[in-house]
């Protein structure tokens, strides 16, 4: 018998929920579809996830494409975007540890979780459930709950509600950076399908947007620049039955502009280093915009989306969103022009210090940059800070025009999710 406190009315903090009883009864009745496969667990397991979803206000998403080519990186189910609760299911009761290990394999800390101390993993193997609060420094692991037993069912409900309360705190305080492409979901763009997981990005280019010549060129670029620092790298190439090129890329980061002078300097170091490395190998990036630059968990930045990279001397691609005003063919100075555009855009939002402004004036001058045949390497030689600045240093002196000095030079965000004792999450790992 389900206690009244876990029946039709559930008190969570100052909020009373009246619509959890159906989910709880579904768990108690242990309703499965009757098949001995992972799919047979969905009806019952979704009831557990609905408890978390209703308490937190976050949405549930489930992988319904078991034959997907990105199956190795896609979770069985998840809650939130980016995922705050990650779920793996197994039909075999002996595979509980394997299910939890797969969650950890598919998850890595990325900048989207910058203000979050914990995310949650749920492993389900037949009737057995184990939950974990995955932290940066430490983790809290629950007991193993048996949904075939009343006591195990009640404890699973308690733990699910506790997880929902933390997720609600994350949601209402906007602790997750918003995503433009939902994680673990495949979406279509003009040139390709894109799938993003915690560990990699998979792009499948449409055949009419990338012919065999363009496919070969992109593969050559990634192969020849695989050792370039602060540049995305391809970990796998594959051409599917439709003749479409599928590329797996790393790392995964957050698309956003620098918000302080120090961040801007670190970003410039990373961008210039990537340009110098490509130029030394005979390649120009061409499409360097803030939309194609991500910030990483380490505090460094990375150049991504290299479809428009071309060898030195070839015509600049005609479909670029932004083109160099100086030339029609790819050269080191045409990439430096893009750096100038980046700094011009930042100047509208930040008060650039003298170092950044001197760099901006140099690379935006046709006479000083293009006519002199400057390269990224020679520019880095003129500005020693481009080789030395680090995200671990002291904050920059400049402040954003819309941000006070106190905000810019503030200490790191306070911890938002202290490790309070919660029922159903007891063991320390």
XYZ file of C-alpha atoms in Angstrom:
429
model
C 0.000 0.000 0.000
C 1.339 3.420 -0.953
C 1.427 5.861 2.021
C -0.872 8.865 1.644
C 2.172 11.172 1.690
C 3.272 9.585 -1.567
C -0.182 9.242 -3.056
C -2.536 11.849 -4.427
C -0.957 14.758 -2.501
C 2.801 15.308 -2.209
C 4.369 18.230 -0.362
C 7.674 19.412 -1.893
C 8.997 22.393 0.003
C 6.222 24.958 -0.036
C 4.584 23.393 -3.115
C 1.827 20.787 -2.993
C 1.442 18.394 -5.922
C -1.889 16.658 -6.559
C -1.099 14.827 -9.778
C 1.698 12.406 -8.889
C -0.445 9.470 -7.814
C -0.846 8.017 -11.306
C 2.913 7.932 -11.858
C 3.496 6.407 -8.429
C 0.831 3.738 -8.996
C 2.372 2.907 -12.353
C 5.654 2.272 -10.560
C 4.016 0.260 -7.799
C 2.191 -1.969 -10.275
C 5.525 -2.405 -12.066
C 3.767 -2.199 -15.422
C 5.974 -3.214 -18.288
C 5.011 -4.037 -21.849
C 5.688 -7.729 -21.366
C 8.689 -7.878 -23.708
C 12.124 -8.762 -22.357
C 13.833 -5.854 -24.064
C 14.790 -2.340 -23.023
C 11.731 -1.010 -24.880
C 9.564 -3.099 -22.563
C 10.719 -0.971 -19.616
C 9.669 2.375 -21.052
C 6.081 2.532 -19.753
C 7.123 1.882 -16.160
C 10.378 3.873 -16.252
C 8.669 6.889 -17.784
C 6.495 7.021 -14.685
C 9.653 7.498 -12.599
C 10.910 10.190 -14.971
C 7.512 11.918 -14.912
C 7.880 12.400 -11.157
C 11.151 14.256 -11.734
C 9.685 16.186 -14.656
C 6.562 17.323 -12.784
C 8.495 18.448 -9.715
C 11.246 20.192 -11.700
C 9.290 21.614 -14.648
C 11.842 20.155 -17.083
C 10.836 18.094 -20.101
C 11.528 14.402 -20.709
C 13.097 13.288 -23.979
C 13.648 9.716 -25.089
C 15.769 8.073 -27.757
C 13.363 6.338 -30.107
C 15.940 5.619 -32.801
C 17.697 2.496 -31.600
C 19.294 1.998 -35.011
C 20.727 5.515 -35.137
C 24.299 5.886 -36.312
C 24.991 7.986 -33.224
C 23.571 5.380 -30.858
C 26.916 5.088 -29.093
C 26.654 8.664 -27.809
C 22.895 9.043 -27.382
C 21.318 8.432 -23.976
C 18.245 6.209 -23.653
C 16.367 9.084 -21.998
C 17.129 12.453 -20.435
C 15.489 15.391 -18.685
C 16.351 19.025 -19.403
C 18.384 20.807 -22.089
C 21.265 20.393 -21.772
C 20.498 17.131 -19.923
C 20.373 17.440 -16.141
C 19.140 13.871 -15.589
C 20.592 11.120 -17.788
C 19.106 7.623 -18.004
C 20.371 4.286 -19.336
C 18.202 1.152 -19.338
C 19.022 -2.553 -19.593
C 16.617 -5.492 -19.749
C 19.024 -7.748 -17.822
C 19.065 -7.261 -14.035
C 22.773 -8.141 -13.952
C 23.649 -5.145 -16.177
C 22.986 -2.390 -13.608
C 26.642 -1.370 -13.276
C 27.032 -1.492 -17.051
C 24.112 0.912 -17.458
C 25.652 3.380 -14.994
C 29.037 3.071 -16.699
C 27.424 3.950 -20.043
C 25.969 7.151 -18.593
C 29.430 8.189 -17.408
C 30.921 7.312 -20.799
C 28.405 9.547 -22.580
C 28.812 12.482 -20.191
C 31.612 14.964 -19.655
C 31.630 18.323 -17.908
C 31.198 21.103 -20.464
C 30.800 24.855 -20.097
C 26.997 24.661 -20.299
C 27.168 23.445 -16.667
C 29.408 26.317 -15.546
C 27.207 27.213 -12.540
C 26.036 23.689 -11.732
C 27.694 21.505 -9.104
C 25.740 18.305 -9.731
C 23.939 16.505 -12.534
C 22.140 13.191 -12.127
C 22.552 9.706 -13.565
C 19.922 6.957 -13.328
C 20.721 3.352 -14.220
C 17.854 0.879 -14.632
C 18.286 -2.869 -15.153
C 15.002 -4.778 -15.221
C 13.487 -4.090 -11.748
C 16.659 -2.581 -10.260
C 17.330 1.155 -10.090
C 20.421 3.057 -8.958
C 20.783 6.842 -8.906
C 23.855 9.031 -8.669
C 24.443 12.728 -8.121
C 27.483 13.244 -10.350
C 29.628 16.081 -8.987
C 32.793 17.740 -10.157
C 34.790 16.756 -7.090
C 32.621 14.085 -5.467
C 29.514 12.048 -6.147
C 26.639 10.689 -4.044
C 25.303 7.221 -4.912
C 21.950 5.822 -3.809
C 21.112 2.339 -2.614
C 19.879 -0.100 -5.240
C 16.089 0.129 -5.340
C 14.001 -2.889 -6.330
C 10.797 -1.730 -8.025
C 9.288 -5.192 -7.523
C 9.112 -4.469 -3.798
C 6.980 -1.839 -2.024
C 9.886 -0.506 0.044
C 12.140 -0.172 -2.999
C 9.373 1.549 -4.932
C 8.778 4.111 -2.173
C 12.499 4.875 -1.812
C 12.808 5.323 -5.582
C 9.912 7.790 -5.468
C 11.533 9.723 -2.617
C 14.856 9.895 -4.457
C 13.142 10.960 -7.698
C 11.341 13.801 -5.903
C 14.624 14.918 -4.327
C 16.258 14.973 -7.751
C 13.290 16.937 -9.100
C 13.704 19.541 -6.358
C 17.348 20.128 -7.278
C 16.467 20.286 -10.978
C 13.752 22.834 -10.219
C 16.349 24.971 -8.422
C 18.599 24.745 -11.481
C 15.738 25.724 -13.778
C 14.270 28.660 -11.877
C 17.718 30.151 -11.201
C 18.835 29.729 -14.854
C 21.998 27.888 -13.835
C 22.273 26.097 -17.190
C 23.467 27.978 -20.257
C 20.742 27.765 -22.934
C 21.409 25.619 -25.996
C 20.637 26.468 -29.612
C 20.821 22.813 -30.675
C 19.186 20.362 -28.224
C 21.549 17.714 -26.895
C 21.048 14.091 -27.955
C 18.672 15.199 -30.723
C 19.340 15.325 -34.464
C 18.306 18.531 -36.244
C 18.622 19.756 -39.824
C 20.545 22.786 -40.998
C 21.095 24.162 -44.503
C 24.039 21.892 -45.304
C 23.803 18.994 -42.862
C 22.165 17.115 -40.018
C 23.730 17.913 -36.628
C 23.708 15.783 -33.503
C 25.356 16.997 -30.289
C 26.165 14.881 -27.252
C 28.277 15.715 -24.209
C 31.378 14.261 -25.843
C 31.138 14.967 -29.579
C 29.319 16.625 -32.472
C 28.238 14.500 -35.441
C 27.584 16.216 -38.777
C 26.052 14.414 -41.745
C 26.445 16.569 -44.866
C 23.725 16.394 -47.521
C 25.026 15.088 -50.823
C 23.760 18.107 -52.771
C 25.587 20.465 -50.385
C 28.922 18.622 -50.443
C 30.007 16.667 -53.508
C 32.822 14.134 -53.526
C 35.438 16.819 -54.259
C 34.300 18.917 -51.305
C 34.189 15.804 -49.107
C 37.782 14.958 -50.012
C 38.880 18.556 -49.345
C 37.280 18.601 -45.893
C 38.865 15.265 -44.993
C 42.259 16.567 -46.139
C 41.838 19.682 -44.008
C 41.023 17.796 -40.821
C 43.753 15.211 -41.431
C 46.420 17.848 -42.054
C 45.406 20.100 -39.129
C 44.706 17.436 -36.494
C 47.602 18.672 -34.350
C 46.696 22.377 -34.522
C 45.897 23.746 -31.092
C 42.523 25.391 -30.382
C 40.978 23.985 -33.573
C 38.224 21.389 -33.693
C 39.404 17.923 -34.719
C 37.673 15.132 -36.600
C 37.732 11.783 -34.815
C 35.973 9.769 -37.514
C 34.899 9.966 -41.159
C 32.270 7.810 -42.816
C 30.319 7.927 -46.084
C 26.841 6.412 -45.662
C 24.773 4.505 -48.235
C 23.337 7.773 -49.554
C 26.814 9.053 -50.332
C 26.647 11.589 -47.482
C 29.784 12.362 -45.495
C 29.460 11.859 -41.746
C 32.086 13.514 -39.551
C 32.471 13.180 -35.771
C 34.048 16.250 -34.182
C 35.461 17.287 -30.818
C 35.467 19.172 -28.493
C 32.014 20.306 -27.348
C 31.722 23.823 -25.954
C 29.523 26.864 -25.492
C 28.939 29.382 -28.289
C 29.199 32.800 -26.697
C 31.272 35.955 -26.950
C 33.899 37.003 -24.400
C 32.392 38.922 -21.511
C 35.553 40.535 -20.109
C 38.866 41.866 -21.391
C 40.710 38.819 -20.083
C 38.296 36.480 -21.858
C 38.755 38.518 -25.047
C 42.535 38.243 -24.784
C 42.401 34.493 -24.190
C 40.018 34.118 -27.137
C 42.385 36.116 -29.371
C 45.308 33.936 -28.305
C 43.377 30.790 -29.184
C 42.070 32.103 -32.521
C 45.459 33.414 -33.625
C 47.163 30.168 -32.595
C 44.671 28.143 -34.650
C 45.150 30.471 -37.636
C 48.938 30.268 -37.378
C 48.833 26.472 -37.249
C 46.547 26.245 -40.288
C 48.588 28.798 -42.236
C 51.813 26.869 -41.608
C 50.117 23.835 -43.181
C 48.876 25.814 -46.178
C 45.234 26.260 -45.112
C 43.068 29.335 -44.519
C 39.961 29.142 -42.317
C 37.954 31.937 -44.061
C 34.785 31.651 -41.916
C 35.945 32.955 -38.532
C 32.965 34.513 -36.758
C 31.844 34.473 -33.126
C 29.165 31.955 -34.134
C 32.025 29.591 -35.029
C 34.032 29.976 -31.834
C 33.241 28.078 -28.630
C 34.393 28.471 -25.076
C 35.575 25.277 -23.408
C 35.331 24.002 -19.840
C 39.061 24.789 -19.449
C 38.476 28.500 -20.084
C 40.187 28.387 -23.488
C 38.410 28.834 -26.836
C 38.213 26.735 -29.985
C 37.500 27.462 -33.659
C 34.790 25.220 -35.151
C 32.766 24.800 -38.368
C 35.592 24.591 -40.888
C 33.590 23.703 -44.026
C 34.847 26.831 -45.822
C 38.557 26.196 -45.197
C 40.601 26.388 -48.410
C 44.230 26.061 -49.407
C 46.291 29.245 -49.752
C 45.871 30.874 -53.169
C 42.466 29.404 -53.983
C 39.457 31.702 -54.494
C 37.625 32.732 -51.331
C 34.328 30.747 -51.138
C 31.415 32.711 -52.566
C 28.858 31.622 -49.944
C 30.629 33.115 -46.922
C 28.462 35.236 -44.624
C 31.355 37.714 -44.211
C 34.070 38.285 -46.821
C 37.370 40.115 -46.828
C 37.258 43.504 -48.531
C 40.899 43.251 -49.610
C 41.271 40.231 -51.845
C 39.542 37.541 -53.876
C 41.959 34.725 -53.018
C 42.780 33.057 -49.711
C 45.852 34.401 -47.933
C 47.024 34.771 -44.319
C 45.941 38.409 -44.290
C 42.373 37.527 -45.310
C 42.061 35.430 -42.143
C 43.575 38.292 -40.125
C 40.849 40.523 -41.562
C 38.350 38.216 -39.829
C 40.158 38.767 -36.519
C 39.711 42.491 -37.029
C 35.988 41.985 -37.584
C 35.762 39.988 -34.343
C 37.435 42.797 -32.404
C 35.276 45.451 -34.059
C 32.187 43.584 -32.858
C 33.605 43.238 -29.347
C 34.416 46.946 -29.230
C 30.678 47.671 -29.234
C 30.257 45.612 -26.053
C 33.573 45.900 -24.178
C 36.053 48.665 -23.470
C 39.094 47.138 -25.145
C 42.416 47.688 -23.374
C 45.429 49.095 -25.246
C 46.715 45.626 -26.200
C 43.491 44.529 -27.846
C 42.976 47.890 -29.498
C 46.498 47.864 -30.950
C 45.830 44.405 -32.394
C 42.519 45.610 -33.826
C 44.127 48.621 -35.507
C 46.846 46.471 -37.068
C 44.704 43.708 -38.547
C 41.972 46.045 -39.818
C 44.461 48.139 -41.800
C 44.878 47.047 -45.416
C 48.128 49.001 -45.644
C 49.650 47.497 -42.499
C 48.274 43.978 -42.850
C 47.499 42.979 -46.456
C 50.085 45.156 -48.208
C 52.781 44.009 -45.787
C 51.842 40.333 -46.197
C 51.413 39.723 -42.480
C 50.666 36.231 -41.161
C 49.190 35.103 -37.873
C 52.635 33.961 -36.717
C 54.265 37.341 -37.409
C 51.439 39.156 -35.641
C 51.832 36.893 -32.598
C 55.524 37.818 -32.620
C 54.595 41.506 -32.381
C 52.300 40.958 -29.370
C 53.923 38.743 -26.756
C 50.698 38.552 -24.713
C 49.136 36.504 -27.537
C 51.436 33.638 -26.526
C 51.185 34.061 -22.765
C 47.690 35.126 -21.653
C 45.833 32.447 -19.709
C 42.296 32.053 -18.332
C 43.825 31.247 -14.953
C 45.386 34.688 -14.576
C 43.966 37.738 -12.845
C 40.896 39.413 -14.384
C 41.374 42.013 -17.107
C 41.295 45.712 -16.253
C 38.677 46.699 -18.815
C 34.987 46.374 -18.058
C 32.006 45.894 -20.297
C 29.898 48.956 -20.929
C 26.848 47.114 -19.682
C 28.693 45.461 -16.789
C 30.052 47.111 -13.682
C 33.654 46.647 -12.536
C 32.313 44.713 -9.553
C 30.584 42.226 -11.861
C 33.555 41.821 -14.178
C 36.117 41.273 -11.418
C 33.855 39.252 -9.156
C 34.903 36.002 -7.557
C 33.732 32.747 -9.178
C 30.007 32.038 -8.715
C 29.086 30.739 -5.289
C 28.135 27.103 -5.057
C 24.404 26.808 -5.727
C 23.796 23.199 -4.741
C 25.380 22.360 -1.442
C 25.468 18.718 -0.475
C 22.469 18.606 1.823
C 21.406 15.235 3.129
C 18.550 13.909 1.017
C 16.516 10.789 1.449
C 17.253 8.141 -1.127
C 20.768 9.464 -1.923
C 22.935 8.260 0.888
C 26.202 6.593 0.013
C 29.299 8.627 -0.760
C 31.482 7.587 -3.616
